[in-house]
Amino acid sequence: MNAVEHNPIEELLIRADVCEVSRATAWLKSASFERGVPEVEINRLELCLHEVLANIIAHGKTPSSSIGLQLDISRCEATVTVSDSCVACNPLAISPQPIPKTLAEANPGGLGVLIIRKTSDTQSYRYHEGQNRFTFGVRWKTHE
Amino acid sequence: MSTEINSTDMSANFRRISILGRLDIAGSDAISLKFAALAVGTGRRVVVDLSAVSFLASIGIRSIISNAKALQARGGRMVLMVGDNAAVSKTLETTGVDALIPLFFSAAEAEAAALA
């Protein structure tokens, strides 16, 4: 199910600019906290959102592009959909770089996608009507 | 919250670098030049204390790896110390950095490893 196609509880539009990343993560943390998302899950969402935005801004930026954010929260799941009109790019299609055996072999970059994949519980991507739509989510157990 | 970086020279060739705050895009950018300057040095041993880092993103990891590589290329060694910072240690383990740069949970262990 793509939760954001129903009724996202919060939406935010930002410029595709590095200066906007902190505003986006602050919005996500505040909105998630107010709706009772556990702190550890908020931290996971924040890290993923930071990496998604960093990738879009670094690799898909155009001067006037904006980025839409949608947050949806159910009883034990929170999802964030990031939409942009930059060049089509499916982060899930990017092959992780080989794990280096030594520090000398290590490539300092390319870790953002790996972090998203390993930090979130769900990821999906589609390109529709000129827009990239990447959704990631976290799930948690309830004690009820 | 601003990001800060401080250093203490424990001996002529042994330095502790402490980073406080967020290593996100803005925070990493704010300290990148100073971090590189503090970490460089022929044969230097460096402990990077990340215990007070409240957020670690890939750009922060990139900075750590770059400086560790540069230091190693000059015959030095960098180790990381995270204390009880579970979020930072998790991110380092998730990205496999702990297999490239030794990671310790106590200052004593980190210092011993740096000097070994």
Coordinates of C-alpha atoms in Angstrom, one line a residue, chain A residues 2-12 27 31 35 68-74 79-83 133 135:
Chain A
N2 CA 1.3 3.4 -0.8
A3 CA 0.0 5.3 2.2
V4 CA 0.7 8.8 0.8
E5 CA -1.9 8.3 -1.9
H6 CA -4.5 8.4 0.8
N7 CA -4.5 11.2 3.3
P8 CA -1.0 12.3 4.3
I9 CA -1.3 13.9 7.7
E10 CA 1.4 16.5 7.0
E11 CA 2.9 18.0 3.9
L12 CA 5.8 20.4 3.3
W27 CA 9.4 19.5 10.4
A31 CA 5.2 16.2 13.2
R35 CA 1.7 12.0 16.8
G68 CA 7.5 17.8 -1.8
L69 CA 7.3 15.9 1.5
Q70 CA 4.4 13.9 2.8
L71 CA 4.2 12.2 6.1
D72 CA 1.7 9.5 6.9
I73 CA 1.5 7.7 10.2
S74 CA -0.6 4.8 11.2
T79 CA 6.1 6.7 6.0
V80 CA 7.6 9.6 4.2
T81 CA 7.2 10.3 0.5
V82 CA 9.7 12.6 -1.2
S83 CA 8.6 14.0 -4.6
R133 CA 8.2 9.6 -5.8
T135 CA 8.7 6.5 -0.2

